[in-house]
Short mmCIF file of C-alpha atoms in Angstrom, two decimals:
data_model
loop_
_atom_site.label_atom_id
_atom_site.label_comp_id
_atom_site.label_asym_id
_atom_site.label_seq_id
_atom_site.Cartn_x
_atom_site.Cartn_y
_atom_site.Cartn_z
CA MET A 1 100.46 100.68 127.41
CA ILE A 2 99.00 103.60 125.63
CA ARG A 3 98.40 106.75 127.68
CA SER A 4 95.79 109.54 127.48
CA LEU A 5 96.14 112.33 125.39
CA ARG A 6 97.16 115.37 127.67
CA ARG A 7 95.08 118.18 126.11
CA PRO A 8 90.98 118.00 125.93
CA VAL A 9 91.20 119.11 122.09
CA VAL A 10 88.46 118.42 119.38
CA LEU A 11 89.14 117.66 115.72
CA THR A 12 87.50 120.04 113.36
CA ALA A 13 84.41 119.24 111.38
CA LEU A 14 86.27 120.13 108.26
CA LEU A 15 89.45 118.05 108.12
CA LEU A 16 92.21 119.47 106.19
CA PRO A 17 94.04 116.16 104.49
CA LEU A 18 97.77 116.28 103.81
CA VAL A 19 98.77 114.00 101.21
CA LEU A 20 102.17 112.31 102.29
CA THR A 21 104.99 112.20 100.15
CA ALA A 22 108.15 109.77 100.47
CA GLY A 23 111.32 110.58 98.33
CA GLY A 24 110.27 114.10 96.76
CA ALA A 25 108.10 114.64 93.99
CA ALA A 26 106.35 112.69 91.68
CA GLN A 27 108.24 112.62 88.25
CA ALA A 28 107.14 115.07 85.60
CA GLY A 29 106.37 113.78 82.13
CA ASP A 30 108.34 115.76 79.19
CA ARG A 31 106.20 117.90 76.45
CA ALA A 32 105.54 114.89 74.58
CA GLY A 33 103.71 113.10 77.71
CA ARG A 34 106.74 110.72 78.29
CA PRO A 35 107.61 110.19 81.85
CA ALA A 36 110.90 112.23 82.78
CA SER A 37 113.81 109.85 83.21
CA PRO A 38 115.42 109.74 86.44
CA ALA A 39 118.21 111.93 85.46
CA THR A 40 115.98 114.68 84.34
CA ALA A 41 113.30 114.15 87.40
CA PRO A 42 113.15 117.12 89.42
CA ALA A 43 115.07 116.55 92.93
CA ALA A 44 113.13 116.81 96.45
CA ALA A 45 113.80 120.35 97.85
CA PRO A 46 116.03 120.02 100.97
CA VAL A 47 114.25 120.50 104.36
CA ASP A 48 115.79 122.32 107.61
CA ARG A 49 116.62 119.81 109.57
CA ALA A 50 116.47 122.27 112.54
CA GLU A 51 113.16 123.80 111.64
CA LEU A 52 111.45 120.17 111.50
CA GLU A 53 113.01 119.46 115.27
CA ALA A 54 111.33 122.99 116.51
CA ARG A 55 108.18 122.01 114.72
CA ALA A 56 108.08 118.82 116.71
CA ARG A 57 109.23 120.65 119.92
CA ALA A 58 106.34 122.55 119.41
CA ILE A 59 103.90 119.86 119.71
CA GLU A 60 105.94 118.49 122.40
CA THR A 61 106.82 115.29 120.53
CA ALA A 62 110.12 113.60 120.15
CA ILE A 63 110.90 113.92 116.28
CA GLU A 64 112.42 110.18 116.48
CA LEU A 65 109.01 108.79 117.47
CA ILE A 66 107.06 110.13 114.32
CA HIS A 67 105.90 107.54 111.84
CA VAL A 68 103.71 107.47 108.97
CA THR A 69 101.96 105.36 107.02
CA SER A 70 100.40 104.82 103.58
CA VAL A 71 96.66 103.39 103.31
CA PRO A 72 94.58 103.21 99.93
CA GLY A 73 91.98 105.71 100.13
CA PHE A 74 92.64 107.19 103.38
CA GLU A 75 94.72 110.65 104.15
CA LEU A 76 95.94 111.88 106.67
CA ALA A 77 93.61 114.56 108.78
CA ALA A 78 96.33 117.42 109.53
CA GLN A 79 94.07 118.62 112.50
CA SER A 80 94.64 115.17 114.28
CA VAL A 81 98.67 115.31 114.66
CA GLY A 82 99.70 115.75 118.17
CA VAL A 83 101.23 114.17 121.25
CA ILE A 84 100.25 111.38 123.22
CA GLY A 85 101.82 110.46 126.46
CA ASP A 86 105.15 112.27 127.46
CA ASP A 87 106.73 112.98 124.05
CA GLY A 88 104.76 110.41 121.71
CA PHE A 89 103.24 110.88 118.62
CA SER A 90 99.68 110.73 117.55
CA SER A 91 97.64 111.35 113.88
CA ALA A 92 94.66 109.88 112.20
CA TYR A 93 93.55 108.85 108.75
CA VAL A 94 90.54 109.39 107.26
CA LYS A 95 88.09 107.97 104.43
CA GLY A 96 84.44 109.07 104.31
CA GLY A 97 83.37 107.99 107.89
CA ALA A 98 86.09 105.57 108.69
CA MET A 99 89.04 106.45 110.69
CA LEU A 100 92.13 104.85 111.90
CA TRP A 101 94.81 105.93 114.53
CA LEU A 102 98.61 105.58 114.40
CA THR A 103 100.14 106.32 117.39
CA VAL A 104 103.88 105.73 118.73
CA ASP A 105 104.75 105.87 122.66
CA ARG A 106 107.41 104.57 124.62
CA GLY A 107 107.48 101.32 126.26
CA THR A 108 107.45 97.82 125.62
CA LEU A 109 104.95 94.96 124.39
CA THR A 110 105.26 91.58 125.14
CA GLU A 111 102.93 88.56 125.85
CA ALA A 112 102.74 89.51 129.69
CA ASN A 113 101.23 93.00 128.59
CA CYS A 114 99.67 92.51 125.47
CA ALA A 115 96.19 92.90 126.96
CA ASP A 116 96.69 95.69 129.32
CA GLY A 117 95.50 98.88 128.23
CA ALA A 118 92.69 100.24 126.14
CA ILE A 119 92.55 100.11 122.33
CA PHE A 120 93.29 104.06 121.59
CA GLY A 121 90.62 105.90 120.44
CA THR A 122 88.19 103.29 119.98
CA GLY A 123 86.41 102.81 123.36
CA GLY A 124 87.02 100.05 126.08
CA GLY A 125 86.31 96.59 126.52
CA GLU A 126 87.88 93.34 127.25
CA VAL A 127 91.29 93.06 125.02
CA THR A 128 92.32 89.59 123.51
CA CYS A 129 95.67 89.42 122.01
CA GLU A 130 97.22 87.25 119.12
CA ARG A 131 100.82 86.78 117.39
CA GLU A 132 100.82 87.81 113.96
CA ASP A 133 103.94 87.79 112.09
CA GLY A 134 106.18 89.70 114.49
CA THR A 135 103.28 91.85 115.51
CA TRP A 136 100.42 91.78 118.18
CA TYR A 137 96.94 91.80 116.93
CA ARG A 138 94.62 93.17 119.69
CA SER A 139 90.89 93.08 119.45
CA THR A 140 87.77 93.76 121.50
CA ALA A 141 84.02 93.32 120.73
CA GLY A 142 84.27 96.52 119.04
CA SER A 143 87.87 97.59 118.08
CA HIS A 144 91.10 96.46 116.91
CA GLU A 145 94.74 97.43 116.28
CA TYR A 146 98.05 96.26 114.95
CA ALA A 147 101.06 96.98 117.47
CA LEU A 148 104.54 96.35 116.77
CA ALA A 149 107.30 96.68 119.41
CA LYS A 150 110.70 98.52 118.33
CA ASP A 151 113.62 99.77 120.52
CA GLY A 152 112.09 101.21 123.23
CA TYR A 153 108.89 102.36 121.98
CA VAL A 154 105.48 100.90 120.54
CA VAL A 155 103.84 101.73 117.13
CA ARG A 156 100.29 101.01 116.92
CA ILE A 157 97.38 101.14 114.09
CA SER A 158 93.96 101.34 115.35
CA ALA A 159 90.39 101.50 114.56
CA ALA A 160 86.85 100.54 115.15
CA ARG A 161 86.16 97.06 113.89
CA ASP A 162 83.08 98.13 111.89
CA ALA A 163 84.95 100.94 110.30
CA VAL A 164 87.90 99.51 109.10
CA SER A 165 88.77 95.58 108.15
CA ARG A 166 91.45 93.67 109.47
CA ASP A 167 92.93 93.21 106.00
CA VAL A 168 93.01 97.46 105.94
CA LEU A 169 94.38 97.44 109.16
CA ARG A 170 97.26 94.86 108.58
CA GLY A 171 98.10 96.92 105.52
CA ALA A 172 98.20 100.18 107.24
CA ALA A 173 100.47 98.66 109.98
CA GLY A 174 102.64 96.79 107.27
CA ALA A 175 103.25 100.39 105.43
CA ALA A 176 103.90 102.20 108.67
CA HIS A 177 107.89 103.49 109.06
CA LEU A 178 109.78 106.35 110.69
CA ALA A 179 109.13 109.40 108.84
CA ASN A 180 111.68 110.92 106.75
CA ASP A 181 112.68 114.64 106.57
CA GLN A 182 110.20 115.36 103.46
CA GLU A 183 107.47 113.29 105.21
CA LEU A 184 108.11 114.89 108.51
CA ASP A 185 107.84 118.47 106.33
CA ALA A 186 104.22 117.25 105.40
CA VAL A 187 103.03 116.01 108.74
CA LEU A 188 104.40 118.49 110.98
CA PRO A 189 102.28 121.66 111.83
CA PRO A 190 104.05 124.72 110.79
CA LEU A 191 105.53 127.10 113.18
CA ARG A 192 103.69 130.05 114.23
CA GLU A 193 105.31 133.49 114.45
CA ARG A 194 104.91 133.51 118.22
CA GLY A 195 104.97 130.49 120.39
CA GLY A 196 104.76 127.60 117.88
CA VAL A 197 101.59 125.91 117.35
CA ARG A 198 98.63 126.49 119.44
CA PRO A 199 97.52 123.51 121.25
CA ASP A 200 93.89 124.23 120.95
CA GLU A 201 94.05 124.45 117.19
CA ARG A 202 95.41 120.69 116.54
CA GLY A 203 92.40 118.70 117.27
CA ASP A 204 93.74 115.19 118.11
CA MET A 205 90.11 113.28 118.15
CA TRP A 206 87.00 113.49 116.17
CA PRO A 207 83.88 115.44 116.79
CA GLY A 208 82.02 114.45 119.95
CA ARG A 209 84.93 112.52 121.33
CA GLU A 210 87.17 114.54 123.99
CA VAL A 211 90.50 113.34 125.44
CA PRO A 212 90.82 113.41 129.09
CA ASP A 213 93.01 116.06 130.17
CA ASN A 214 95.54 114.57 132.87
CA ARG A 215 97.39 117.45 133.61
CA PRO A 216 97.04 118.86 137.25
CA PRO A 217 94.92 122.16 137.46
CA VAL A 218 96.55 125.44 137.12
CA GLY A 219 97.68 126.57 140.85
CA ALA A 220 97.60 122.61 142.20
CA GLY A 221 99.78 121.71 144.56
CA GLY A 222 102.94 119.49 144.06
#
């Protein structure tokens, strides 16, 4: 069941898209315009795994839960990258006024609990479930998502029905995968000199939509 993000944050109006790379830079052509052969193609620069883990910790996300996807015409909104639940992962991909969410959180998804919980980022409404090729298609009157249960966590791709078609959503779900080191380097915010990334600079929602703050107030008893 999707849990709310833990901080009230707002996606900046000017989204800073990151183009995801999988497996290194594109092969460069030679001076004659011919594509480089695999033997001469530049290798991907090595990535410091310890730094990647530190960058994931800075946004309080478990690195083993971070997934990425590829959707034609959509780009990752860099300011959307953040935590969901205790140590899950959330990001948004945008194309004009359309937005889809990729979220990963610990838990299970079965026929018994498939209809539980709202569809992330797109409002409420009664949820119906449909089994499709090993995934669950969850929908309401105004929103829909594909959800895939893995070993101890659930990957979800969600969007408003009038903004992203079911075919596009299905393609995004099919392309979703665990991020490799190069993709982690592209997705994770850089560490700051002190204290890592400031939570109020992440922005996990689009303008005008705030996330409930589920943390206890400072000074609350416990």
